[in-house]
């Protein structure tokens, strides 16, 4: 019947100890008194004689033989019924689940109307008779009922002993499995099965805590698919009641119980649940779950079932702690293994990257060649490496055999950021079935270019580290190249101003220095002067050193060596010494430079003056003065702010004079070095120049007037040209020289 029971002594009768069968003397004392009838006595004697064997076989045989004996005594039918969970049922139907697990509150008379009820155990077991046989059989029936109760007690005692042995075996088996397995799900399933078997239950489930809920983790014997997914809040249902109180909870009839909520009554009806028992699963005095069993038949879990279920819950707690501990150890070992693998891989990557970095550093120290650095990188990463300069022009590609075509270069250029923002992060983009990984090359304050890696897949850490090293090396390379170029530009700038404004000796030294810097002024040259904006709206008010450098860099990148031999800035003037003839083609090239500067300085127009063509570098001062005169004319132009000295002639001088109040300075600018010539040479040369113009530029007439040889006049005029930078064979230069000599003569006479 489930649960251990202590044998009770029936009133007026002694009972044997548990497991003992009455001996013959004891059996004889149980027989009815004489006069009860020989048939009755024989029937009772036969039944009592068979009690030991029936008790050994279990309660069903005792019930069966007792029904036969009662029927024989009363000469009618007899049925033994048992009160199970408040419902009287025939003993053959005790293990049959109810079709309707709803409430049943029926007395014996209501449950079996028209039958005579004779108690075997008051309120628990009774026999239904057709007739009680009158007073003559009452003692015999009472004696028979006492014998049946005694046999049931003996059978129950033996069942309890056997069950205890079975419980110990199960506990031992479950404990052994706990020590053997690391699988928590397997342990919970084992506990569910054994709890269901030992407590003679129909359903068993193990629920574990998740926050303020318990969630079903293992369930056996269920019908509904909802059961394995069951979740209960604290205080809801039987398991919720256990979670809330921390104490075991037992209900006789789930549907009509008033100690639990009715949230799961519909599910109980589906599962045909009648009674339930749940106990907490504890770990270090805290509830970690609930172990619960259900019965579908109307039976009651007794006080002996709770300790057994608690013992199984204790094993489940040990299993959970053990499994969680083993799982934590396994996870820790796995994490340690993964970490070790990652560290090993990381060490390999860093070692490889460090070796590559040493090669790059050695290459920079020995050669400092960007193509060789990129070639080594392409070999190390097994990919194509490209370098684009700050203006997004492809400067180098390695391996050279895999250099992209012009169309591909155009596509790659389109991938590069248009704005040069320092701090741009590397990015990847698809490129013709491959992947282009782009890294900015910076100097810390500006973007110097972009490094592009073309591979088949996303670059790994080894490749990314290598590319960072190469990006740094490329930045150092560009920075060093810019430093050298800056120093060269600074030197060339100083040399240029000496060529344009220095004395003859200074110009000779400057010319030699220019040749050392690989700037050869062998062909015809001209000078271009560009007026840079200095107003605040042009964003270049003071022309700071960075803007100064950027303008020179733009000029160098545009055409230094191809058109512009030297460039320099002083004040707001950008001066260029250019080779060749200032014809339309070179003017167009210089106009392109102007467009570049307008974009750099963000102004709508920039004036530029061009000198005439000079075949000797010694005449560069004169070319510079011509360019300044032309620039003054260009300032007054509206549609085309570019003027060439050969086109403006005397108008240039007039425009220049209009803005000047110092006439002596104008004369000094025209005659230049002639006025610095020491006496008496200065006076002789001025007198010869004045006589030359008075004689309408005839050397023969001049020689006659001065009473010297013609060759002497020619020598003196040639020296005047070298000192002033004027070519007296040209009409424009003659006019300038005539104006200059007359201004100086006028001013000297006025003095």
XYZ file of C-alpha atoms in Angstrom:
751
model
C 0.000 0.000 0.000
C 2.975 2.275 -0.048
C 4.918 3.485 2.946
C 6.040 1.682 6.126
C 3.442 1.097 8.749
C 3.698 -0.112 12.330
C 1.494 -3.018 13.215
C -1.407 -2.122 15.444
C -2.920 -4.372 18.095
C -6.557 -4.963 17.441
C -8.883 -4.339 20.354
C -9.313 -7.603 22.278
C -6.691 -9.441 20.225
C -2.899 -9.664 20.362
C -0.893 -9.327 17.142
C 2.362 -11.063 16.255
C 5.534 -9.152 15.625
C 6.262 -7.921 12.116
C 7.125 -10.792 9.789
C 5.931 -13.515 12.166
C 3.052 -15.928 11.347
C 0.698 -17.223 14.162
C 1.608 -20.723 15.408
C -0.951 -23.553 15.812
C -1.663 -22.736 19.453
C -2.250 -19.114 18.546
C -4.428 -20.179 15.610
C -6.497 -22.458 17.819
C -7.120 -19.577 20.230
C -8.511 -17.546 17.319
C -11.203 -20.147 16.415
C -14.819 -19.325 17.290
C -16.385 -20.741 20.442
C -18.229 -23.978 20.371
C -21.783 -23.731 19.184
C -20.932 -21.490 16.232
C -21.641 -24.346 13.812
C -19.401 -27.029 12.449
C -19.416 -25.579 8.920
C -18.426 -22.171 10.180
C -15.657 -23.619 12.304
C -14.239 -25.641 9.444
C -14.299 -22.635 7.138
C -12.501 -20.407 9.640
C -9.979 -23.155 10.474
C -9.133 -23.626 6.817
C -8.735 -19.870 6.301
C -6.544 -19.440 9.399
C -4.386 -22.400 8.367
C -3.731 -20.756 5.021
C -2.950 -17.303 6.424
C 0.865 -17.774 6.634
C 1.139 -18.702 2.970
C -1.248 -15.917 1.911
C 0.618 -13.308 3.965
C 3.889 -14.394 2.389
C 2.407 -13.911 -1.118
C 1.161 -10.400 -0.396
C -2.011 -8.415 0.197
C -3.785 -9.335 -3.091
C -3.891 -13.060 -2.093
C -5.043 -12.188 1.416
C -7.864 -10.064 -0.061
C -8.820 -12.796 -2.511
C -8.976 -15.612 0.050
C -10.695 -13.362 2.580
C -13.457 -12.562 0.074
C -13.946 -16.312 -0.493
C -14.119 -16.978 3.254
C -16.617 -14.174 3.886
C -18.729 -15.442 0.990
C -18.706 -19.004 2.384
C -19.646 -17.832 5.865
C -22.553 -15.671 4.663
C -23.569 -17.929 1.766
C -23.546 -14.867 -0.525
C -21.191 -12.524 -2.344
C -18.414 -10.591 -0.637
C -16.191 -7.733 -1.881
C -13.365 -6.075 -0.010
C -13.026 -2.293 -0.589
C -10.210 0.044 0.424
C -10.341 3.769 1.170
C -7.671 5.325 -1.105
C -7.272 9.102 -0.949
C -10.864 9.530 0.300
C -12.353 7.259 -2.350
C -13.617 3.749 -1.565
C -12.475 1.382 -4.301
C -12.439 -2.406 -4.765
C -9.017 -3.768 -3.975
C -8.564 -5.034 -7.552
C -8.832 -1.390 -8.843
C -6.343 0.275 -6.518
C -3.636 0.545 -9.193
C -6.025 1.679 -11.954
C -5.885 5.463 -12.590
C -9.116 7.403 -12.343
C -10.779 8.560 -15.501
C -11.975 11.650 -13.693
C -9.511 12.935 -11.059
C -12.086 15.411 -9.761
C -13.287 15.581 -6.134
C -15.044 12.495 -4.644
C -16.541 12.779 -1.176
C -18.637 9.591 -0.774
C -19.371 7.436 2.280
C -19.471 3.640 2.043
C -23.267 3.699 2.054
C -23.286 6.284 -0.756
C -20.559 4.499 -2.746
C -22.145 1.030 -2.470
C -25.872 1.375 -1.778
C -27.812 -1.757 -0.830
C -24.785 -3.610 0.536
C -24.030 -4.602 4.151
C -20.731 -3.039 5.268
C -18.606 -4.984 7.764
C -15.354 -3.190 8.799
C -12.006 -4.924 8.705
C -10.053 -1.760 9.614
C -12.284 1.064 10.614
C -12.260 3.829 7.976
C -9.665 2.024 5.843
C -10.735 -1.502 4.816
C -14.184 -3.036 4.793
C -16.054 -5.968 3.281
C -19.342 -5.632 1.427
C -21.852 -8.461 2.123
C -25.267 -9.336 0.854
C -26.381 -10.319 4.407
C -24.684 -10.145 7.823
C -26.118 -13.584 8.781
C -27.624 -12.394 11.994
C -26.199 -12.476 15.529
C -25.101 -16.070 15.149
C -22.431 -15.124 12.596
C -21.415 -11.822 14.064
C -18.662 -13.281 16.232
C -17.400 -15.431 13.371
C -17.316 -12.447 11.026
C -15.501 -10.362 13.627
C -13.003 -13.163 14.119
C -12.493 -13.449 10.362
C -12.010 -9.652 10.054
C -9.394 -9.757 12.801
C -7.529 -12.558 11.051
C -7.527 -10.610 7.756
C -6.212 -7.471 9.483
C -3.515 -9.542 11.184
C -2.447 -11.084 7.852
C -2.379 -7.646 6.196
C -0.184 -6.299 8.986
C 2.224 -9.213 8.555
C 2.328 -8.700 4.781
C 2.797 -4.975 5.160
C 5.700 -5.537 7.556
C 7.423 -7.857 5.142
C 6.786 -5.419 2.276
C 8.300 -2.618 4.353
C 11.420 -4.647 5.058
C 11.795 -5.581 1.399
C 11.206 -2.006 0.362
C 13.836 -0.728 2.792
C 16.344 -3.169 1.343
C 15.380 -2.032 -2.151
C 15.714 1.605 -1.115
C 19.202 0.979 0.205
C 20.172 -0.766 -3.026
C 18.799 2.125 -5.076
C 20.578 4.714 -2.949
C 23.808 2.797 -3.313
C 23.337 2.469 -7.087
C 22.463 6.145 -7.521
C 25.405 7.235 -5.370
C 27.720 5.036 -7.436
C 26.371 6.560 -10.657
C 26.888 10.029 -9.239
C 30.544 9.283 -8.658
C 30.906 7.758 -12.132
C 29.182 10.214 -14.442
C 29.735 13.863 -15.260
C 26.494 14.254 -17.187
C 23.987 16.220 -15.114
C 21.066 15.327 -17.388
C 21.819 11.636 -17.019
C 21.932 11.943 -13.209
C 18.622 13.819 -13.066
C 16.979 11.244 -15.325
C 18.277 8.418 -13.093
C 16.922 10.135 -9.956
C 13.552 10.649 -11.679
C 13.223 7.011 -12.656
C 14.259 5.678 -9.243
C 12.021 8.093 -7.328
C 9.081 7.100 -9.521
C 9.769 3.395 -8.911
C 10.488 3.533 -5.183
C 7.488 5.687 -4.305
C 5.194 3.701 -6.595
C 4.396 6.943 -8.454
C 3.116 7.513 -11.978
C 5.041 10.735 -12.749
C 8.284 12.133 -11.385
C 10.073 15.367 -12.209
C 13.206 17.233 -11.167
C 12.949 21.033 -11.319
C 15.875 23.426 -10.824
C 15.822 27.061 -9.803
C 16.232 29.838 -12.338
C 15.792 33.151 -10.569
C 12.499 33.108 -8.671
C 11.189 30.175 -10.727
C 11.684 26.432 -10.838
C 12.050 24.913 -14.317
C 11.522 21.279 -15.205
C 14.822 19.656 -16.193
C 13.905 15.950 -16.143
C 10.426 14.372 -16.273
C 9.271 10.754 -16.689
C 5.795 9.200 -16.921
C 4.059 12.308 -18.277
C 1.360 12.463 -20.955
C 1.147 16.143 -21.884
C 4.022 17.817 -23.839
C 3.584 20.772 -21.478
C 4.917 18.816 -18.508
C 8.635 18.703 -19.562
C 8.536 22.471 -20.147
C 6.876 23.306 -16.837
C 7.858 26.553 -15.084
C 6.510 27.641 -11.686
C 6.777 30.878 -9.798
C 7.420 30.829 -6.069
C 4.198 30.001 -4.207
C 2.427 28.599 -7.286
C 1.508 24.906 -7.355
C 3.087 22.209 -5.198
C 6.666 22.902 -6.352
C 6.116 26.657 -5.939
C 4.885 26.051 -2.412
C 8.089 24.123 -1.635
C 10.176 26.907 -3.204
C 8.383 29.497 -1.071
C 8.485 27.638 2.274
C 11.529 25.391 1.928
C 9.482 22.529 3.412
C 8.024 19.345 1.846
C 4.476 19.643 0.512
C 1.930 16.791 0.085
C -1.611 16.946 -1.322
C -4.155 14.106 -1.198
C -6.266 15.354 -4.082
C -4.613 17.908 -6.406
C -7.902 19.089 -7.868
C -9.675 19.814 -4.595
C -6.694 20.752 -2.411
C -6.952 24.117 -0.644
C -3.271 24.400 0.330
C -2.014 25.154 -3.203
C -3.031 27.549 -5.960
C -5.207 26.329 -8.803
C -2.953 27.535 -11.661
C -2.117 23.996 -12.780
C -5.472 22.289 -12.167
C -6.151 22.077 -15.959
C -2.785 20.361 -16.450
C -3.542 18.045 -13.502
C -6.788 17.020 -15.194
C -4.941 16.316 -18.456
C -2.357 14.221 -16.604
C -5.153 12.643 -14.458
C -3.121 13.484 -11.358
C -4.667 12.616 -7.984
C -2.037 13.050 -5.279
C 1.408 14.681 -5.192
C 4.453 14.945 -2.950
C 7.326 17.409 -3.391
C 10.496 18.076 -1.393
C 13.215 20.729 -1.733
C 16.635 20.019 -3.238
C 19.074 21.820 -0.964
C 22.660 22.875 -1.498
C 24.449 24.567 1.392
C 21.126 25.429 3.077
C 19.744 27.109 -0.035
C 17.062 25.697 -2.324
C 18.380 24.877 -5.796
C 15.403 22.848 -6.979
C 12.395 20.655 -6.233
C 11.871 16.864 -6.573
C 8.194 15.978 -7.051
C 6.180 12.769 -7.635
C 2.556 12.376 -8.705
C 0.074 9.478 -8.630
C -2.851 9.156 -10.969
C -4.713 6.596 -8.791
C -6.467 7.725 -5.602
C -3.801 6.822 -3.074
C -2.058 8.831 -0.399
C 1.677 9.387 0.118
C 2.355 8.665 3.778
C 4.901 9.876 6.308
C 7.357 7.179 5.284
C 7.510 8.473 1.710
C 8.772 11.955 2.595
C 12.131 10.835 4.108
C 12.743 8.598 1.100
C 12.051 11.418 -1.338
C 14.231 13.753 0.744
C 17.048 11.207 0.579
C 16.698 11.057 -3.194
C 16.640 14.874 -3.291
C 19.849 14.845 -1.249
C 21.435 12.538 -3.802
C 20.168 14.812 -6.572
C 21.754 17.789 -4.762
C 25.059 15.963 -4.515
C 24.739 14.991 -8.163
C 24.042 18.573 -9.210
C 26.926 19.980 -7.159
C 29.244 17.259 -8.377
C 28.186 17.650 -12.005
C 28.441 21.435 -11.835
C 31.851 21.155 -10.203
C 33.042 18.655 -12.795
C 31.538 20.782 -15.548
C 33.263 23.852 -14.145
C 36.545 21.943 -14.021
C 36.019 20.693 -17.569
C 35.113 24.176 -18.778
C 38.107 25.634 -16.966
C 40.351 22.997 -18.521
C 38.830 23.686 -21.918
C 39.274 27.422 -21.477
C 42.831 26.825 -20.333
C 43.447 24.654 -23.377
C 41.911 27.268 -25.657
C 43.898 30.023 -23.959
C 47.065 27.974 -24.301
C 46.333 27.420 -27.981
C 45.606 31.113 -28.468
C 48.766 32.087 -26.612
C 50.778 29.622 -28.661
C 49.289 30.974 -31.854
C 49.759 34.519 -30.615
C 53.370 33.803 -29.742
C 53.913 32.357 -33.212
C 52.301 35.409 -34.814
C 54.298 37.848 -32.698
C 57.528 35.938 -33.312
C 56.891 35.959 -37.049
C 55.929 39.650 -36.965
C 59.025 40.510 -34.922
C 61.262 38.696 -37.395
C 59.570 40.520 -40.261
C 59.931 43.829 -38.421
C 63.661 43.197 -37.981
C 63.969 42.579 -41.713
C 62.089 45.797 -42.478
C 64.220 47.773 -40.008
C 67.434 46.318 -41.464
C 66.276 47.145 -44.967
C 65.489 50.726 -43.986
C 68.876 51.173 -42.349
C 70.756 49.785 -45.330
C 68.731 50.938 -48.305
C 65.686 52.899 -47.173
C 63.971 51.941 -50.420
C 60.172 51.798 -50.441
C 59.997 49.376 -53.434
C 62.228 46.874 -51.629
C 60.146 47.179 -48.453
C 56.953 46.537 -50.393
C 58.550 43.657 -52.290
C 59.537 41.980 -49.007
C 56.005 42.573 -47.671
C 54.394 41.057 -50.779
C 56.547 37.950 -50.372
C 55.841 37.696 -46.628
C 52.053 38.066 -46.991
C 51.792 36.246 -50.327
C 49.740 39.083 -51.821
C 50.020 42.242 -53.924
C 51.077 45.442 -52.116
C 50.392 48.937 -53.490
C 51.356 52.373 -52.221
C 49.408 55.484 -53.165
C 50.801 58.927 -52.328
C 48.867 61.696 -50.582
C 47.284 62.728 -53.895
C 46.082 59.119 -54.477
C 48.550 58.480 -57.291
C 50.004 54.973 -57.477
C 53.671 55.326 -56.587
C 54.753 51.696 -56.235
C 53.300 48.190 -56.739
C 54.908 44.875 -55.753
C 55.425 42.355 -57.192
C 56.023 44.489 -60.250
C 54.639 41.747 -62.508
C 51.257 42.026 -60.761
C 50.927 45.804 -61.112
C 47.234 46.597 -61.765
C 46.114 48.056 -65.060
C 44.962 51.633 -65.436
C 41.285 50.697 -65.071
C 42.030 48.720 -61.914
C 44.098 51.596 -60.535
C 41.154 53.918 -61.146
C 38.869 51.554 -59.184
C 41.356 51.316 -56.310
C 41.788 55.097 -56.281
C 38.028 55.398 -55.898
C 38.197 53.259 -52.760
C 40.652 55.608 -51.045
C 39.276 58.353 -48.773
C 39.129 61.731 -50.477
C 39.659 63.644 -47.244
C 43.084 63.354 -45.634
C 41.949 62.809 -42.054
C 44.577 61.723 -39.575
C 43.296 58.820 -37.491
C 41.335 57.070 -40.236
C 41.014 53.391 -39.340
C 42.038 50.598 -41.724
C 39.157 49.171 -43.744
C 38.483 46.397 -46.248
C 36.485 46.476 -49.484
C 35.809 43.932 -52.248
C 37.881 44.348 -55.407
C 37.346 42.181 -58.502
C 36.906 38.901 -56.636
C 39.583 39.759 -54.120
C 39.742 41.842 -50.969
C 41.455 45.217 -50.728
C 42.664 46.039 -47.213
C 43.555 49.744 -46.947
C 45.771 51.297 -44.244
C 46.460 55.048 -44.004
C 50.116 56.051 -43.870
C 50.494 59.022 -41.546
C 53.200 61.132 -39.976
C 51.142 61.917 -36.889
C 49.839 65.243 -38.199
C 48.856 64.451 -41.780
C 48.148 61.597 -44.153
C 51.155 60.832 -46.344
C 49.533 58.101 -48.432
C 47.739 54.769 -48.353
C 48.962 51.188 -48.253
C 46.717 48.710 -50.112
C 46.940 44.927 -49.619
C 45.201 42.763 -52.245
C 44.437 39.224 -51.045
C 41.892 36.464 -51.417
C 40.506 36.528 -47.858
C 40.357 38.870 -44.893
C 43.911 39.323 -43.598
C 44.729 37.457 -40.394
C 46.499 38.856 -37.372
C 49.932 37.918 -38.742
C 49.277 39.873 -41.947
C 47.688 42.810 -40.118
C 50.692 43.138 -37.812
C 53.027 43.013 -40.798
C 50.990 45.676 -42.607
C 51.124 47.931 -39.547
C 54.906 47.633 -39.507
C 55.045 48.392 -43.228
C 52.660 51.335 -42.792
C 54.992 52.742 -40.147
C 58.036 52.093 -42.360
C 56.290 53.740 -45.330
C 55.432 56.711 -43.121
C 59.061 57.033 -42.018
C 60.164 56.684 -45.628
C 57.793 59.429 -46.779
C 58.701 61.608 -43.842
C 62.419 61.199 -44.498
C 61.891 61.836 -48.180
C 59.916 64.952 -47.346
C 62.607 66.092 -44.907
C 65.266 65.705 -47.546
C 63.077 67.450 -50.091
C 62.334 70.192 -47.581
C 66.022 70.737 -46.898
C 66.726 70.704 -50.612
C 63.902 73.148 -51.243
C 65.156 75.388 -48.468
C 68.677 75.311 -49.909
C 67.406 75.845 -53.438
C 65.263 78.701 -52.198
C 68.296 80.412 -50.690
C 70.307 79.760 -53.862
C 67.486 81.142 -55.992
C 67.334 84.458 -54.149
C 71.095 84.811 -54.492
C 70.782 84.237 -58.245
C 67.976 86.783 -58.519
C 69.285 89.539 -56.246
C 72.933 88.901 -55.392
C 76.063 90.522 -56.730
C 77.886 88.829 -59.563
C 80.251 87.032 -57.182
C 77.291 85.835 -55.062
C 75.436 84.705 -58.154
C 78.471 82.726 -59.315
C 78.700 80.914 -55.971
C 74.939 80.289 -56.019
C 75.169 78.852 -59.535
C 77.861 76.419 -58.442
C 75.750 75.402 -55.434
C 72.762 74.792 -57.694
C 74.845 72.419 -59.817
C 75.827 70.524 -56.666
C 72.101 70.124 -55.976
C 71.679 68.769 -59.528
C 69.899 71.842 -60.811
C 71.595 72.807 -64.048
C 70.816 76.210 -65.583
C 72.269 75.597 -69.015
C 69.449 76.565 -71.339
C 67.394 79.698 -71.724
C 65.401 80.615 -68.626
C 62.648 82.958 -67.540
C 61.284 84.045 -64.187
C 57.670 83.817 -62.979
C 56.423 85.708 -59.932
C 53.072 84.787 -58.372
C 51.323 87.047 -55.865
C 49.868 84.901 -53.089
C 46.734 86.206 -51.310
C 47.320 87.818 -47.925
C 43.792 88.822 -46.880
C 41.907 87.012 -44.115
C 39.179 85.747 -46.427
C 41.805 83.816 -48.373
C 42.657 81.796 -45.215
C 46.383 82.558 -45.631
C 46.853 85.888 -43.897
C 50.382 85.411 -42.552
C 51.482 82.524 -44.770
C 52.557 80.386 -41.805
C 55.423 77.875 -42.142
C 53.086 74.940 -42.796
C 51.302 76.813 -45.601
C 54.714 77.929 -46.908
C 55.875 74.327 -47.037
C 52.674 73.055 -48.616
C 52.851 75.629 -51.403
C 56.438 74.723 -52.174
C 55.564 71.006 -52.014
C 52.668 71.564 -54.419
C 55.007 73.436 -56.770
C 57.613 70.679 -56.547
C 55.098 67.891 -57.147
C 53.640 69.798 -60.071
C 56.767 70.198 -62.109
C 60.111 70.714 -60.383
C 62.744 69.493 -62.816
C 60.378 69.317 -65.780
C 59.489 73.027 -65.937
C 60.391 74.713 -62.664
C 64.071 74.642 -61.798
C 63.820 76.458 -58.462
C 61.073 77.965 -56.341
C 60.960 80.176 -53.281
C 58.595 82.307 -51.254
C 59.296 85.670 -49.730
C 56.546 87.696 -48.230
C 53.520 87.035 -50.340
C 55.438 86.337 -53.540
C 56.135 82.902 -54.969
C 59.045 83.165 -57.365
C 59.940 80.484 -59.932
C 62.978 80.088 -62.169
C 61.738 78.158 -65.179
C 63.577 76.686 -68.132
C 62.596 77.093 -71.757
C 60.684 79.808 -73.523
C 57.590 81.370 -71.837
C 55.479 80.395 -74.814
C 51.851 79.341 -74.830
C 52.615 75.720 -73.784
C 54.613 76.721 -70.732
C 52.119 79.426 -69.884
C 49.411 76.768 -69.928
C 51.485 74.593 -67.609
C 51.945 77.522 -65.230
C 48.217 78.205 -65.420
C 47.736 74.621 -64.218
C 49.983 75.408 -61.277
C 47.868 78.490 -60.585
C 44.738 76.324 -60.549
C 46.402 74.010 -58.065
C 47.359 76.926 -55.830
C 43.860 78.427 -56.061
C 42.425 75.132 -54.858
C 45.011 74.930 -52.078
C 44.465 78.539 -50.942
C 40.745 78.608 -51.778
C 40.767 81.878 -53.754
C 39.122 82.668 -57.116
C 42.180 84.181 -58.864
C 45.949 84.602 -58.403
C 47.995 87.110 -60.522
C 51.280 86.022 -62.144
C 53.986 87.920 -64.050
C 56.406 86.320 -66.531
C 59.735 87.761 -67.601
C 61.213 87.610 -71.067
C 63.563 84.820 -72.179
C 67.179 85.111 -70.998
C 69.926 82.932 -72.387
C 72.413 83.438 -69.536
C 71.902 82.753 -65.826
C 73.860 85.920 -65.099
C 70.913 87.981 -66.351
C 68.481 86.484 -63.852
C 68.268 89.778 -61.837
C 67.004 91.529 -64.966
C 64.536 88.666 -65.572
C 63.329 89.009 -61.986
C 62.717 92.750 -62.460
C 60.830 92.021 -65.679
C 58.646 89.495 -63.894
C 57.897 92.011 -61.131
C 56.897 94.628 -63.716
C 54.705 92.083 -65.488
C 53.178 91.066 -62.133
C 52.227 94.693 -61.453
C 50.418 94.766 -64.796
C 48.766 91.411 -64.039
C 47.387 92.780 -60.775
C 45.361 95.328 -62.769
C 43.924 92.790 -65.185
C 40.449 91.459 -64.579
C 39.824 88.698 -67.101
C 43.315 87.165 -67.322
C 45.565 87.906 -64.312
C 48.684 86.624 -66.106
C 51.070 89.058 -67.878
C 54.248 88.454 -69.884
C 56.907 91.130 -69.948
C 57.411 90.823 -73.696
C 53.794 91.827 -74.239
C 53.540 94.884 -71.983
C 56.681 96.896 -72.931
C 56.769 100.487 -71.771
C 53.208 100.183 -70.453
C 54.531 97.984 -67.747
C 56.940 100.651 -66.670
C 54.230 103.291 -66.685
C 51.959 101.119 -64.574
C 54.849 100.503 -62.223
C 55.635 104.224 -62.030
C 52.015 105.119 -61.340
C 52.135 103.477 -57.997
C 55.576 104.754 -56.994
C 56.435 108.249 -55.638
C 60.228 107.686 -55.330
C 61.638 108.483 -58.807
C 65.209 107.803 -57.746
C 64.182 104.319 -56.648
C 62.661 103.729 -60.079
C 65.881 104.767 -61.756
C 67.916 102.594 -59.414
C 65.654 99.611 -60.134
C 66.160 100.095 -63.874
C 69.935 100.660 -63.838
C 70.537 98.206 -61.023
C 74.185 97.250 -60.588
C 75.406 100.062 -62.854
C 74.833 102.598 -60.090
C 76.870 100.470 -57.702
C 79.892 100.435 -60.026
C 82.822 102.366 -58.425
C 84.161 105.599 -59.882
C 85.548 106.488 -62.357
C 84.087 103.419 -64.143
C 80.516 104.354 -63.141
C 80.771 107.851 -64.646
C 82.372 106.555 -67.850
C 79.654 103.933 -68.345
C 76.821 106.425 -67.622
C 78.352 108.966 -70.019
C 78.719 106.299 -72.741
C 75.082 105.148 -72.241
C 73.771 108.744 -72.418
C 75.820 109.482 -75.547
C 74.564 106.226 -77.106
C 70.931 107.358 -76.745
C 71.764 110.918 -77.881
C 73.278 109.479 -81.039
C 70.083 107.489 -81.753
C 71.702 104.241 -80.589
C 74.526 104.393 -83.197
C 77.780 102.976 -81.874
C 79.816 104.705 -84.639
C 78.353 108.109 -83.834
C 78.833 107.480 -80.131
C 82.495 106.572 -80.654
C 83.026 109.750 -82.695
C 81.383 111.928 -80.052
C 83.401 110.367 -77.246
C 86.595 110.190 -79.343
C 87.106 106.500 -78.660
C 87.315 103.370 -80.804
C 84.129 101.586 -81.873
C 85.178 98.440 -79.991
C 85.534 100.513 -76.823
C 81.913 101.650 -77.137
C 80.791 98.064 -77.767
C 82.699 96.829 -74.694
C 81.239 99.573 -72.505
C 77.653 98.838 -73.662
C 78.147 95.101 -73.048
C 79.315 95.844 -69.520
C 76.258 98.082 -68.964
C 74.045 95.173 -70.032
C 75.719 92.740 -67.606
C 75.393 95.227 -64.716
C 71.757 96.165 -65.378
C 70.484 92.924 -66.803
C 69.189 94.837 -69.856
C 69.694 93.712 -73.429
C 70.439 96.955 -75.330
C 69.870 95.163 -78.596
C 66.131 95.054 -77.708
C 63.933 98.103 -78.122
C 62.032 97.560 -74.865
C 65.246 97.375 -72.840
C 66.623 100.469 -74.631
C 63.519 102.442 -73.647
C 63.887 101.344 -70.030
C 67.586 102.189 -70.003
C 66.912 105.597 -71.621
C 64.261 106.406 -69.003
C 66.520 105.266 -66.218
C 69.567 107.284 -67.340
C 67.465 110.387 -67.883
C 65.822 110.051 -64.444
C 69.206 109.733 -62.749
C 70.678 112.597 -64.801
C 67.664 114.756 -63.950
C 67.866 113.963 -60.283
C 71.655 114.475 -60.170
C 71.348 117.832 -61.985
C 68.591 118.896 -59.602
C 70.794 118.087 -56.703
